[in-house]
């Protein structure tokens, strides 16, 4: 059976699972579906739900925050509403040199639509984007 027949879940390394839980659950509002082990840490990971199923594996690791690339993107219908809700929850949106950002921190996306980026406490980058 090809990989395309199976669900895909993003995995993100964090340096402190307790701090990550406060961010992913408290600020992003993601539901924790279950705690998982991470390396030698019995309760060092979490599986978070999004879009109706398991979507994000967050685990404690010494490699946390080492990628500058966007690790996962939420595709949303109303970008302004989502950005406003996350901002009210204390999420700060990144602004990149050379891009024009509006007051919320959103910018036009290549090919149309708009996008906004934010980082978790370890510097892992995520995006929210919309086609309009």
Coordinates of C-alpha atoms in Angstrom, one line a residue:
X1 CA 0.0 0.0 0.0
X2 CA 1.5 3.4 -1.0
X3 CA 2.3 6.1 1.6
X4 CA -0.5 8.3 0.0
X5 CA -3.0 5.9 1.5
X6 CA -2.0 6.7 5.1
X7 CA -2.5 9.7 7.3
X8 CA 0.4 12.1 7.8
X9 CA 1.2 13.8 11.1
X10 CA 3.8 16.6 11.6
X11 CA 6.4 16.2 14.4
X12 CA 8.0 19.1 16.2
X13 CA 10.8 18.9 18.7
X14 CA 10.6 21.1 21.9
X15 CA 13.2 21.7 24.6
X16 CA 10.7 21.7 27.5
X17 CA 7.5 19.7 27.3
X18 CA 5.8 21.7 30.1
X19 CA 6.5 25.0 28.4
X20 CA 5.3 23.5 25.1
X21 CA 2.0 22.3 26.7
X22 CA 1.4 25.8 28.0
X23 CA 1.9 27.2 24.4
X24 CA 0.2 24.5 22.3
X25 CA -2.8 24.0 24.6
X26 CA -3.0 27.4 26.3
X27 CA -2.2 29.8 23.5
X28 CA -3.1 27.8 20.4
X29 CA -6.0 26.0 21.9
X30 CA -5.0 22.6 20.5
X31 CA -6.6 19.6 22.3
X32 CA -4.2 17.0 23.7
X33 CA -5.3 13.6 22.5
X34 CA -2.8 11.8 24.6
X35 CA 0.6 12.0 26.3
X36 CA 3.4 9.9 24.8
X37 CA 7.0 9.0 25.8
X38 CA 9.9 10.9 24.3
X39 CA 13.3 9.2 24.5
X40 CA 13.8 8.5 28.2
X41 CA 11.1 10.9 29.3
X42 CA 7.9 8.9 30.1
X43 CA 5.6 11.8 29.6
X44 CA 7.7 13.9 27.2
X45 CA 5.4 14.1 24.2
X46 CA 1.9 15.0 23.2
X47 CA -0.3 14.2 20.3
X48 CA -2.5 17.2 19.4
X49 CA -5.7 17.1 17.4
X50 CA -6.6 19.5 14.6
X51 CA -9.0 19.3 11.8
X52 CA -10.9 16.4 13.3
X53 CA -8.0 14.0 14.0
X54 CA -4.4 13.6 15.3
X55 CA -2.3 16.2 13.5
X56 CA 0.8 17.2 15.5
X57 CA 3.3 15.2 17.5
X58 CA 5.2 17.5 19.9
X59 CA 8.1 15.8 21.8
X60 CA 11.0 16.9 24.0
X61 CA 14.3 16.6 22.3
X62 CA 17.8 18.2 22.4
X63 CA 17.3 19.1 18.6
X64 CA 14.4 21.5 19.4
X65 CA 14.2 24.7 17.4
X66 CA 17.0 23.9 15.0
X67 CA 15.0 24.3 11.8
X68 CA 14.3 27.8 10.4
X69 CA 11.8 26.4 7.9
X70 CA 8.0 26.5 8.4
X71 CA 7.2 23.1 10.0
X72 CA 3.4 23.0 9.6
X73 CA 0.7 25.2 8.1
X74 CA -3.0 25.6 9.1
X75 CA -5.2 26.3 6.1
X76 CA -8.1 28.5 7.3
X77 CA -11.1 30.2 5.8
X78 CA -10.9 33.5 7.7
X79 CA -7.2 34.4 8.3
X80 CA -8.0 37.7 10.0
X81 CA -10.2 36.1 12.6
X82 CA -7.7 33.3 13.4
X83 CA -4.8 35.9 13.6
X84 CA -6.9 38.1 15.9
X85 CA -7.8 35.1 18.1
X86 CA -4.2 33.9 18.4
X87 CA -3.0 37.5 19.0
X88 CA -5.5 37.8 21.8
X89 CA -4.1 34.5 23.3
X90 CA -0.6 36.0 23.3
X91 CA 0.8 34.6 20.1
X92 CA 3.2 37.0 18.3
X93 CA 3.4 37.0 14.6
X94 CA 6.7 37.1 12.8
X95 CA 7.6 39.8 10.3
X96 CA 10.2 39.1 7.7
X97 CA 12.5 41.7 6.0
X98 CA 11.6 42.3 2.4
X99 CA 7.9 41.3 2.8
X100 CA 5.1 43.8 3.3
X101 CA 3.0 42.9 6.4
X102 CA -0.3 44.5 7.4
X103 CA -1.1 45.6 11.0
X104 CA -1.9 42.0 11.9
X105 CA 1.3 40.6 10.5
X106 CA -0.2 39.0 7.4
X107 CA 1.4 39.2 4.0
X108 CA 0.4 38.3 0.5
X109 CA 1.3 34.7 -0.4
X110 CA 3.0 33.7 -3.6
X111 CA 0.4 32.6 -6.0
X112 CA -2.4 34.5 -4.3
X113 CA -4.0 34.4 -0.8
X114 CA -2.4 35.6 2.4
X115 CA -0.2 34.0 5.1
X116 CA 1.1 34.8 8.6
X117 CA 3.9 33.1 10.6
X118 CA 4.4 32.6 14.3
X119 CA 6.9 30.7 16.4
X120 CA 6.6 28.5 19.5
X121 CA 8.8 29.1 22.5
X122 CA 11.7 27.1 20.9
X123 CA 11.6 29.1 17.7
X124 CA 9.8 26.4 15.6
X125 CA 7.9 28.2 12.8
X126 CA 4.3 27.6 11.9
X127 CA 2.0 29.4 9.5
X128 CA -1.7 30.1 9.0
X129 CA -2.8 30.9 5.5
X130 CA -5.9 31.4 3.4
X131 CA -6.7 31.5 -0.3
X132 CA -8.4 34.9 0.0

